[in-house]
Tab-separated table of C-alpha atoms and ligand atoms in Angstrom:
chain	number	residue	atom	x	y	z
T	1	MET	CA	189.129	167.905	75.635
T	2	GLY	CA	190.740	170.649	77.325
T	3	THR	CA	191.388	174.372	75.994
T	4	ASN	CA	194.274	174.713	73.382
T	5	LYS	CA	197.189	175.954	75.774
T	6	MET	CA	198.907	177.476	72.321
T	7	TRP	CA	195.866	179.868	71.819
T	8	GLY	CA	193.036	178.934	74.433
T	9	GLY	CA	193.206	181.946	76.665
T	10	ARG	CA	190.044	183.048	75.867
T	11	PHE	CA	188.471	179.830	75.877
T	12	GLY	CA	186.481	177.875	78.510
T	13	GLU	CA	186.157	174.762	76.574
T	14	GLY	CA	187.685	172.928	74.172
T	15	PRO	CA	186.748	172.494	70.615
T	16	ALA	CA	184.431	169.464	69.345
T	17	GLN	CA	185.584	166.843	68.590
T	18	ILE	CA	184.617	167.591	64.711
T	19	MET	CA	186.140	170.885	64.957
T	20	ALA	CA	189.546	169.415	65.879
T	21	GLU	CA	189.388	166.789	62.820
T	22	ILE	CA	188.652	169.569	60.391
T	23	ASN	CA	191.165	171.851	62.129
T	24	ALA	CA	194.210	169.873	62.218
T	25	SER	CA	196.850	169.711	59.637
T	26	VAL	CA	199.291	168.197	61.411
T	27	ASP	CA	199.250	165.158	59.541
T	28	PHE	CA	200.223	166.622	55.606
T	29	ASP	CA	202.150	169.849	56.999
T	30	LYS	CA	204.734	168.224	59.008
T	31	ARG	CA	206.712	168.042	55.832
T	32	LEU	CA	207.142	171.753	56.370
T	33	ALA	CA	209.174	170.729	59.620
T	34	ALA	CA	212.414	171.583	58.161
T	35	GLN	CA	211.237	175.100	56.928
T	36	ASP	CA	209.756	175.783	60.119
T	37	LEU	CA	212.720	175.039	61.902
T	38	ALA	CA	214.717	177.347	59.688
T	39	GLY	CA	212.436	180.235	59.930
T	40	SER	CA	212.125	179.950	63.747
T	41	ARG	CA	215.580	179.762	64.107
T	42	THR	CA	216.206	182.661	61.497
T	43	HIS	CA	213.272	184.754	63.436
T	44	ALA	CA	215.194	183.849	66.855
T	45	ARG	CA	218.536	184.985	65.811
T	46	MET	CA	217.000	188.323	64.163
T	47	LEU	CA	214.796	189.259	67.480
T	48	ALA	CA	218.341	188.559	69.703
T	49	ASP	CA	220.290	190.583	67.430
T	50	GLN	CA	217.674	193.492	67.507
T	51	GLY	CA	217.467	193.126	70.980
T	52	ILE	CA	213.779	192.180	71.014
T	53	ILE	CA	214.910	189.371	73.082
T	54	THR	CA	217.828	188.634	75.004
T	55	GLN	CA	220.639	186.300	73.453
T	56	ALA	CA	220.785	183.932	76.169
T	57	ASP	CA	217.013	183.226	75.252
T	58	ALA	CA	217.622	183.175	71.489
T	59	ALA	CA	220.786	180.626	72.684
T	60	SER	CA	218.207	178.108	74.672
T	61	ILE	CA	215.392	178.499	71.719
T	62	LEU	CA	218.218	177.498	69.204
T	63	LYS	CA	219.291	174.608	71.300
T	64	GLY	CA	215.646	173.367	71.675
T	65	LEU	CA	215.319	173.733	67.922
T	66	ASP	CA	218.256	171.669	67.367
T	67	GLN	CA	216.963	168.918	69.605
T	68	ILE	CA	213.820	168.895	67.968
T	69	GLU	CA	214.906	168.476	64.772
T	70	GLY	CA	217.095	165.654	65.974
T	71	GLU	CA	213.796	164.147	67.308
T	72	ILE	CA	212.029	164.514	64.183
T	73	ALA	CA	215.196	162.893	62.285
T	74	ASP	CA	215.047	159.939	64.502
T	75	SER	CA	211.046	159.880	64.527
T	76	SER	CA	210.689	160.466	68.429
T	77	PHE	CA	208.972	163.437	67.792
T	78	ILE	CA	205.228	162.821	68.953
T	79	PHE	CA	203.018	164.865	66.409
T	80	LYS	CA	199.812	165.692	68.036
T	81	ARG	CA	196.591	166.658	66.564
T	82	GLU	CA	195.374	168.593	69.143
T	83	LEU	CA	197.830	170.900	68.622
T	84	GLU	CA	196.747	171.798	64.908
T	85	ASP	CA	199.412	172.355	62.723
T	86	ILE	CA	203.541	171.755	62.390
T	87	HIS	CA	204.260	175.068	64.023
T	88	LEU	CA	202.329	174.737	67.226
T	89	ASN	CA	203.644	171.410	67.612
T	90	ILE	CA	206.811	172.465	67.513
T	91	GLU	CA	206.872	175.246	69.457
T	92	SER	CA	204.802	173.429	72.157
T	93	ARG	CA	207.462	170.921	72.408
T	94	LEU	CA	210.021	173.790	72.426
T	95	ALA	CA	208.093	175.035	75.612
T	96	ASP	CA	208.599	170.933	77.070
T	97	ILE	CA	212.362	171.372	76.377
T	98	ILE	CA	213.534	174.655	77.543
T	99	GLY	CA	210.432	176.199	79.172
T	100	PRO	CA	208.925	179.705	79.441
T	101	ALA	CA	211.601	181.461	76.898
T	102	ALA	CA	210.055	179.102	74.178
T	103	GLY	CA	206.846	181.477	74.508
T	104	ARG	CA	209.252	184.352	73.347
T	105	LEU	CA	210.198	182.997	69.853
T	106	HIS	CA	206.392	183.805	68.687
T	107	THR	CA	207.279	187.849	69.458
T	108	ALA	CA	206.525	189.753	66.368
T	109	ARG	CA	205.713	186.749	64.665
T	110	SER	CA	202.069	185.246	63.740
T	111	ARG	CA	201.570	181.670	62.096
T	112	ASN	CA	200.266	183.767	58.976
T	113	ASP	CA	203.569	184.969	58.280
T	114	GLN	CA	205.287	181.577	59.468
T	115	VAL	CA	203.117	179.533	57.083
T	116	ALA	CA	203.383	181.673	54.253
T	117	THR	CA	207.616	181.439	54.383
T	118	ASP	CA	207.629	177.653	55.506
T	119	PHE	CA	205.789	177.323	52.449
T	120	ARG	CA	207.250	179.232	49.951
T	121	LEU	CA	210.869	177.563	51.136
T	122	TRP	CA	208.942	174.370	50.207
T	123	VAL	CA	207.470	175.347	46.960
T	124	ARG	CA	210.861	176.837	46.089
T	125	GLU	CA	212.641	173.660	46.481
T	126	ALA	CA	210.223	171.789	44.992
T	127	CYS	CA	210.826	174.202	41.446
T	128	THR	CA	214.792	172.946	41.807
T	129	ARG	CA	213.959	169.364	42.111
T	130	ALA	CA	211.404	169.510	38.978
T	131	ASP	CA	214.087	171.540	37.246
T	132	ALA	CA	216.553	168.781	37.918
T	133	GLY	CA	214.150	166.255	37.481
T	134	LEU	CA	213.186	167.672	33.795
T	135	LEU	CA	217.223	168.287	33.177
T	136	ALA	CA	218.112	164.036	33.744
T	137	LEU	CA	214.779	163.588	31.412
T	138	GLN	CA	216.419	165.742	28.993
T	139	ARG	CA	220.002	164.176	28.843
T	140	ALA	CA	218.006	160.469	28.621
T	141	LEU	CA	216.034	161.843	25.869
T	142	LEU	CA	219.273	163.469	24.070
T	143	LYS	CA	221.289	159.966	24.637
T	144	GLN	CA	218.632	158.504	22.581
T	145	ALA	CA	218.582	161.253	19.870
T	146	ALA	CA	222.308	160.963	19.466
T	147	ALA	CA	222.178	157.829	18.487
T	148	HIS	CA	219.141	157.820	16.379
T	149	THR	CA	219.490	160.530	14.057
T	150	ASP	CA	219.486	158.113	10.835
T	151	THR	CA	216.332	155.792	12.513
T	152	ILE	CA	213.566	156.369	10.239
T	153	MET	CA	210.260	156.373	11.896
T	154	PRO	CA	206.588	157.630	10.406
T	155	GLY	CA	205.706	161.227	11.367
T	156	PHE	CA	202.210	161.246	12.578
T	157	THR	CA	199.421	163.650	11.878
T	158	HIS	CA	195.920	162.462	12.964
T	159	MET	CA	197.863	159.338	14.156
T	160	GLN	CA	198.156	158.809	10.599
T	161	PRO	CA	201.721	158.059	8.807
T	162	ALA	CA	202.548	161.622	7.528
T	163	GLN	CA	205.913	162.157	6.187
T	164	PRO	CA	208.990	160.342	7.426
T	165	VAL	CA	211.219	161.807	10.622
T	166	SER	CA	214.139	160.377	12.626
T	167	PHE	CA	213.441	158.826	15.726
T	168	ALA	CA	216.202	161.472	17.157
T	169	HIS	CA	214.168	164.247	15.821
T	170	HIS	CA	211.033	162.838	17.544
T	171	CYS	CA	212.495	162.280	21.122
T	172	LEU	CA	213.928	166.040	20.358
T	173	ALA	CA	210.597	167.195	20.082
T	174	TYR	CA	210.171	166.461	23.993
T	175	VAL	CA	213.728	167.612	24.737
T	176	GLU	CA	212.497	171.388	23.582
T	177	MET	CA	209.024	170.806	25.276
T	178	PHE	CA	210.985	169.956	28.770
T	179	ALA	CA	213.502	172.891	28.574
T	180	ARG	CA	209.912	175.213	28.422
T	181	ASP	CA	208.748	173.427	31.374
T	182	ARG	CA	212.144	173.813	33.203
T	183	GLY	CA	211.877	177.757	32.117
T	184	ARG	CA	208.323	177.960	34.002
T	185	PHE	CA	209.667	176.395	36.967
T	186	THR	CA	212.790	178.850	37.057
T	187	ASP	CA	210.697	181.477	36.388
T	188	ALA	CA	208.564	180.957	39.546
T	189	ALA	CA	211.014	180.175	41.562
T	190	LYS	CA	212.416	184.039	40.931
T	191	ARG	CA	209.262	185.322	41.354
T	192	MET	CA	208.577	183.612	44.519
T	193	ASN	CA	211.440	184.557	46.199
T	194	GLU	CA	210.510	187.360	48.565
T	195	SER	CA	210.130	186.403	52.723
T	196	PRO	CA	206.787	187.150	54.034
T	197	LEU	CA	208.353	186.756	57.266
T	198	GLY	CA	207.768	189.810	59.516
T	199	ALA	CA	204.568	190.445	57.787
T	200	ALA	CA	203.099	188.971	60.922
T	201	ALA	CA	199.196	188.670	61.401
T	202	LEU	CA	198.178	190.882	58.380
T	203	ALA	CA	199.268	194.470	59.586
T	204	GLY	CA	203.191	194.201	60.202
T	205	THR	CA	204.476	194.534	63.670
T	206	PRO	CA	205.329	197.433	66.384
T	207	PHE	CA	208.662	195.486	67.069
T	208	LYS	CA	211.674	196.699	65.446
T	209	ILE	CA	212.621	193.929	63.500
T	210	ASP	CA	215.128	193.356	60.318
T	211	ARG	CA	213.036	191.354	57.905
T	212	ASP	CA	216.171	192.467	55.443
T	213	LYS	CA	218.123	190.333	57.482
T	214	THR	CA	215.731	187.153	57.705
T	215	ALA	CA	214.820	187.200	54.356
T	216	LYS	CA	218.812	187.255	53.411
T	217	ALA	CA	219.318	184.680	56.091
T	218	LEU	CA	216.337	182.111	54.057
T	219	GLY	CA	217.833	182.493	50.968
T	220	PHE	CA	215.040	185.318	49.599
T	221	ASP	CA	215.933	188.310	47.495
T	222	HIS	CA	213.892	190.648	49.767
T	223	PRO	CA	211.389	190.755	52.031
T	224	ALA	CA	207.706	190.919	50.747
T	225	ARG	CA	206.341	194.611	50.640
T	226	ASN	CA	203.020	194.288	51.766
T	227	SER	CA	202.098	192.626	54.946
T	228	LEU	CA	198.734	191.704	53.326
T	229	ASP	CA	199.985	190.339	50.481
T	230	ALA	CA	202.376	188.213	52.087
T	231	VAL	CA	200.273	186.580	54.192
T	232	ALA	CA	197.083	186.170	51.881
T	233	SER	CA	198.485	185.779	48.495
T	234	ARG	CA	199.307	181.902	47.025
T	235	ASP	CA	200.118	182.740	43.684
T	236	PHE	CA	203.542	181.173	44.202
T	237	ALA	CA	202.238	177.656	44.572
T	238	LEU	CA	199.642	178.238	41.552
T	239	GLU	CA	202.748	178.806	39.379
T	240	TYR	CA	204.015	175.998	40.588
T	241	LEU	CA	200.989	173.941	39.992
T	242	SER	CA	200.653	175.513	36.612
T	243	ALA	CA	204.064	175.000	35.260
T	244	ALA	CA	203.637	171.328	36.853
T	245	SER	CA	200.348	170.809	35.198
T	246	ILE	CA	201.975	171.798	31.914
T	247	ALA	CA	204.819	169.539	32.430
T	248	SER	CA	202.576	166.585	33.404
T	249	VAL	CA	200.686	167.143	30.122
T	250	HIS	CA	203.962	166.713	28.216
T	251	LEU	CA	205.184	163.716	30.335
T	252	SER	CA	201.397	162.138	29.624
T	253	ARG	CA	202.063	162.701	25.550
T	254	LEU	CA	205.407	160.941	25.813
T	255	ALA	CA	203.896	158.533	28.166
T	256	GLU	CA	200.745	157.714	25.594
T	257	GLU	CA	203.787	157.367	22.740
T	258	ILE	CA	205.634	154.624	24.711
T	259	VAL	CA	202.436	152.850	25.113
T	260	ILE	CA	201.590	153.055	21.545
T	261	TRP	CA	205.048	152.614	20.399
T	262	MET	CA	205.225	149.219	22.972
T	263	THR	CA	202.187	147.211	21.611
T	264	PRO	CA	203.269	144.522	19.109
T	265	ALA	CA	201.619	146.228	16.481
T	266	PHE	CA	204.097	149.355	16.365
T	267	GLY	CA	207.163	147.549	18.293
T	268	PHE	CA	208.769	150.744	17.916
T	269	ILE	CA	210.511	150.056	21.155
T	270	THR	CA	211.002	148.028	23.772
T	271	LEU	CA	211.586	148.824	27.689
T	272	SER	CA	213.324	146.248	29.543
T	273	ASP	CA	212.438	144.136	32.723
T	274	ALA	CA	213.078	147.293	34.547
T	275	PHE	CA	210.098	149.411	33.388
T	276	THR	CA	207.225	146.509	32.671
T	277	THR	CA	205.361	144.400	34.495
T	278	GLY	CA	204.199	140.683	33.429
T	279	SER	CA	200.379	139.628	33.821
T	280	SER	CA	199.361	137.443	36.195
T	281	ILE	CA	197.323	135.358	33.779
T	282	MET	CA	198.467	135.749	30.328
T	283	PRO	CA	202.227	135.010	30.215
T	284	GLN	CA	203.218	136.525	27.072
T	285	LYS	CA	202.204	140.044	28.408
T	286	ARG	CA	204.846	142.813	28.864
T	287	ASN	CA	203.354	145.920	30.159
T	288	PRO	CA	204.399	149.789	30.132
T	289	ASP	CA	203.031	149.910	33.720
T	290	ALA	CA	204.908	152.910	34.401
T	291	ALA	CA	203.997	154.721	31.370
T	292	GLU	CA	200.709	154.048	32.058
T	293	LEU	CA	200.927	155.032	35.626
T	294	VAL	CA	202.924	158.578	34.128
T	295	ARG	CA	199.854	158.887	32.010
T	296	ALA	CA	197.347	159.007	34.601
T	297	LYS	CA	198.955	160.941	37.361
T	298	THR	CA	198.559	163.869	35.282
T	299	GLY	CA	195.077	164.042	36.500
T	300	ARG	CA	196.238	164.440	40.236
T	301	VAL	CA	198.445	167.578	39.028
T	302	LEU	CA	195.786	169.059	37.178
T	303	GLY	CA	193.297	168.678	39.508
T	304	SER	CA	195.742	169.999	42.237
T	305	PHE	CA	195.914	173.234	40.243
T	306	VAL	CA	192.022	173.033	40.286
T	307	THR	CA	191.647	172.496	43.652
T	308	LEU	CA	193.793	175.638	44.769
T	309	THR	CA	192.572	177.708	42.307
T	310	THR	CA	189.280	177.343	43.442
T	311	VAL	CA	190.476	177.630	47.120
T	312	MET	CA	191.851	181.407	46.371
T	313	LYS	CA	188.580	182.383	43.760
T	314	GLY	CA	186.719	184.922	45.585
T	315	LEU	CA	188.844	184.952	49.202
T	316	ALA	CA	188.791	188.488	50.915
T	317	LEU	CA	192.351	189.374	52.189
T	318	ALA	CA	193.902	188.478	54.409
T	319	TYR	CA	194.818	185.194	56.018
T	320	ALA	CA	191.617	182.859	56.104
T	321	LYS	CA	191.922	178.894	57.279
T	322	ASP	CA	190.877	178.214	53.876
T	323	LEU	CA	195.101	178.695	52.943
T	324	GLN	CA	195.310	175.715	54.639
T	325	GLU	CA	193.910	173.763	51.858
T	326	ASP	CA	196.901	175.039	49.774
T	327	LYS	CA	199.167	172.129	51.423
T	328	GLU	CA	197.667	168.746	50.212
T	329	ALA	CA	197.175	169.577	46.940
T	330	LEU	CA	200.584	171.035	46.319
T	331	PHE	CA	202.495	168.025	48.217
T	332	SER	CA	200.078	165.604	46.114
T	333	ALA	CA	201.091	167.204	42.680
T	334	ALA	CA	204.645	167.660	43.871
T	335	ASP	CA	204.954	164.008	44.761
T	336	ALA	CA	203.180	162.837	41.745
T	337	LEU	CA	205.436	165.153	39.315
T	338	ASP	CA	208.888	164.185	41.515
T	339	LEU	CA	208.139	160.552	40.392
T	340	SER	CA	206.681	160.929	37.017
T	341	LEU	CA	209.504	162.578	36.157
T	342	ALA	CA	212.120	160.220	37.591
T	343	ALA	CA	210.206	156.933	36.339
T	344	MET	CA	210.057	158.637	32.510
T	345	ALA	CA	213.772	159.463	32.938
T	346	GLY	CA	214.426	156.073	33.551
T	347	MET	CA	212.359	154.777	30.807
T	348	ALA	CA	213.774	157.303	28.242
T	349	ALA	CA	217.327	155.853	29.084
T	350	ASP	CA	216.585	152.331	29.488
T	351	LEU	CA	214.158	151.779	25.900
T	352	LYS	CA	215.854	150.534	23.206
T	353	ALA	CA	214.499	151.724	19.369
T	354	ASN	CA	213.476	148.838	16.759
T	355	PRO	CA	214.855	150.455	13.644
T	356	ALA	CA	213.285	147.821	11.473
T	357	LYS	CA	209.961	148.191	13.024
T	358	MET	CA	209.920	151.959	12.353
T	359	ARG	CA	211.106	151.785	9.026
T	360	ALA	CA	208.387	149.042	7.974
T	361	ALA	CA	205.840	151.181	9.339
T	362	ALA	CA	207.176	153.807	7.624
T	363	GLU	CA	207.088	152.386	4.112
T	364	ALA	CA	203.898	151.211	4.705
T	365	GLY	CA	201.999	154.294	4.763
T	366	TYR	CA	203.411	156.125	1.793
T	367	PRO	CA	205.120	158.875	3.422
T	368	THR	CA	206.858	160.231	0.991
T	369	ALA	CA	203.968	161.369	-1.366
T	370	THR	CA	204.456	165.038	-0.233
T	371	ASP	CA	207.976	164.389	-1.995
T	372	LEU	CA	206.565	163.358	-5.131
T	373	ALA	CA	204.168	166.569	-5.486
T	374	ASP	CA	207.145	168.630	-4.538
T	375	TRP	CA	208.925	167.324	-7.351
T	376	LEU	CA	206.258	168.134	-9.579
T	377	VAL	CA	206.250	171.749	-8.521
T	378	SER	CA	210.107	172.169	-8.874
T	379	LYS	CA	210.554	170.117	-11.708
T	380	LEU	CA	207.395	170.096	-13.898
T	381	ASN	CA	206.343	173.728	-12.394
T	382	LYS	CA	202.852	172.134	-11.862
T	383	PRO	CA	201.033	174.308	-9.389
T	384	PHE	CA	201.045	172.518	-5.648
T	385	ARG	CA	197.143	172.000	-5.771
T	386	GLU	CA	197.200	170.017	-9.162
T	387	ALA	CA	200.531	168.482	-8.099
T	388	HIS	CA	199.236	167.374	-4.771
T	389	HIS	CA	195.769	165.760	-7.105
T	390	ILE	CA	198.755	164.103	-9.408
T	391	ALA	CA	200.246	162.488	-6.637
T	392	GLY	CA	197.121	161.128	-4.796
T	393	SER	CA	196.589	159.768	-7.851
T	394	ILE	CA	199.737	157.702	-8.228
T	395	VAL	CA	199.310	156.529	-4.266
T	396	LYS	CA	195.798	155.402	-5.481
T	397	ARG	CA	197.416	153.331	-8.293
T	398	ALA	CA	200.343	151.857	-5.885
T	399	GLU	CA	197.849	150.986	-3.174
T	400	GLU	CA	195.691	149.121	-5.836
T	401	LYS	CA	199.160	147.194	-6.873
T	402	GLY	CA	200.128	146.661	-3.273
T	403	VAL	CA	203.715	148.509	-3.631
T	404	THR	CA	205.427	151.090	-2.297
T	405	LEU	CA	205.686	154.285	-4.498
T	406	GLU	CA	209.637	153.380	-4.856
T	407	LYS	CA	208.175	150.283	-6.643
T	408	LEU	CA	205.781	151.332	-8.426
T	409	PRO	CA	207.118	151.116	-12.166
T	410	LEU	CA	207.888	154.907	-14.037
T	411	ALA	CA	204.753	153.644	-16.776
T	412	ASP	CA	202.259	153.696	-13.873
T	413	MET	CA	203.292	157.100	-12.780
T	414	GLN	CA	203.338	158.475	-16.789
T	415	LYS	CA	199.970	157.178	-17.164
T	416	VAL	CA	198.892	159.670	-14.692
T	417	GLU	CA	201.561	162.386	-15.605
T	418	PRO	CA	203.143	161.817	-18.783
T	419	GLY	CA	205.950	164.700	-17.940
T	420	ILE	CA	207.288	161.939	-14.822
T	421	THR	CA	210.618	160.961	-15.418
T	422	SER	CA	212.654	158.038	-14.243
T	423	GLU	CA	214.587	160.959	-12.011
T	424	ILE	CA	211.331	160.507	-9.919
T	425	VAL	CA	213.161	157.723	-8.115
T	426	THR	CA	215.500	159.990	-6.606
T	427	VAL	CA	213.002	161.506	-4.175
T	428	LEU	CA	210.752	158.404	-3.477
T	429	SER	CA	212.746	156.956	-0.377
T	430	LEU	CA	212.493	157.402	2.669
T	431	GLU	CA	216.103	158.580	2.887
T	432	ALA	CA	215.480	161.158	0.036
T	433	SER	CA	212.455	162.874	2.178
T	434	LEU	CA	214.414	162.464	5.465
T	435	ASN	CA	217.699	163.998	3.747
T	436	SER	CA	216.094	166.646	1.936
T	437	ARG	CA	214.025	168.384	4.977
T	438	THR	CA	216.920	170.670	5.570
T	439	SER	CA	215.263	173.769	6.681
T	440	PHE	CA	216.142	175.547	9.752
T	441	GLY	CA	214.383	173.034	12.611
T	442	GLY	CA	213.716	170.191	10.111
T	443	THR	CA	214.113	166.516	10.317
T	444	ALA	CA	217.352	165.866	7.999
T	445	PRO	CA	220.262	164.273	9.733
T	446	LEU	CA	222.156	167.045	9.174
T	447	ARG	CA	220.112	169.473	10.966
T	448	VAL	CA	219.511	167.165	13.618
T	449	ARG	CA	222.890	166.460	14.560
T	450	GLU	CA	223.187	170.620	14.582
T	451	GLN	CA	220.552	170.462	17.095
T	452	ILE	CA	222.290	167.895	18.867
T	453	SER	CA	225.114	169.315	19.286
T	454	PHE	CA	222.948	172.514	20.269
T	455	TRP	CA	221.796	170.445	23.374
T	456	GLN	CA	224.635	168.900	24.276
T	457	GLU	CA	226.466	172.216	25.045
T	458	ARG	CA	223.262	173.407	26.679
T	459	LEU	CA	222.620	170.311	29.078
T	460	LYS	CA	226.659	169.577	30.285
O	501	LIG	N1	198.118	175.698	59.489
O	501	LIG	C1	197.841	177.020	58.930
O	501	LIG	C2	197.770	177.226	58.090
O	501	LIG	O1	198.317	176.122	57.052
O	501	LIG	C3	198.970	177.751	59.870
O	501	LIG	C4	198.150	179.415	59.736
O	501	LIG	C5	197.150	179.490	61.048
O	501	LIG	N2	196.954	180.926	61.204
O	501	LIG	C6	195.781	181.579	62.171
O	501	LIG	N3	195.454	182.518	62.211
O	501	LIG	N4	194.723	180.208	62.757
O	501	LIG	O2	197.506	178.216	57.063
């Protein structure tokens, strides 16, 4: 293997096969091609405007880059691993196309600020995509919520039936989580929006470049203020990955609930053929594979965060090749997140709630026992602890008789607490319990409808 034509000036021999193998990144960083072309175009225009290269050279560079863009689009571009990465592949091809003027593009630039710029542009777009994916998911959940403000299901703590809530309320809990996830991506996108271009290798450049101009042309708010920081930092990628990790954890919780709700034992929801698969051996099966995969892909996203944090830990300034390991981790996480969001939005729109099953499950768990205790507090002036104890004994009686609290004869209750009157039945139904939870943020349909209006306004 000959010396590298892009940087091989002082090298007598080419790299060992294994060196080329470990060094090459083009297999994955070809995904930065569009960003690399944008950065190079901007840089070339600026160099010409500043009189650092001629307008004629800039024009031929731009023309060459256009051709390369076409070649990449129609897959005729040949990526060469011996040219290491996307940056050198494009520059080398540019030289094939336009000749020596191609060599002027890299004036006042290094691959260090180049890759930092490209990657920021890519991650910034990934933030926008995540936000859009989360928004679509929120909208689907909101639609379910609007249809189910009066659909009662058991609310759980410890996965045990606790108190009745509406399915709408449950859906809106996720709308809230995904709203905060969106906030994290928006914040991250805002903070990362400074341009590394012009930081050059690490120290800046003696050429009279215009960093404000290139920053603006690439949609950055301003140039990064410190050239070392500009080429050495990847916390923008870490922020994406941490936001993605949290969002994925939220997705995995919803995925898990879908899986549980889908089991015939629960039967709270059904998913159509569009989001389920059959079994090759058991004809009765309808498996929630998409939900399971969303649940599992969280591992990839969290793993990527750990991967990149570990790469960054203890890394002395400024650039080191360690930083090349930032991309695969982030691409893998972004792919997993994008796909999971699309699948989850699809499932959220597709799922059909089964109110009868939800109601039956709610009835089975004595979920109005707290309402009974609250009644003893407000009507009989019992201290809550005592009321809790009385209600517990009444639940025990109902359990022994195999009836719901609502169906337990008054006489049985009065054996436990003589002060109880027939008025008690007004608080023991699921509806009464649901309707009574009128505190702000509570599950009463009245309150939930207010929240639905709030989100309908916001997610328009
Ligand atoms: N492929 C490299 C990366 O991803 C580009 C930067 C190379 N810089 C260098 N000084 N060798 O980080």
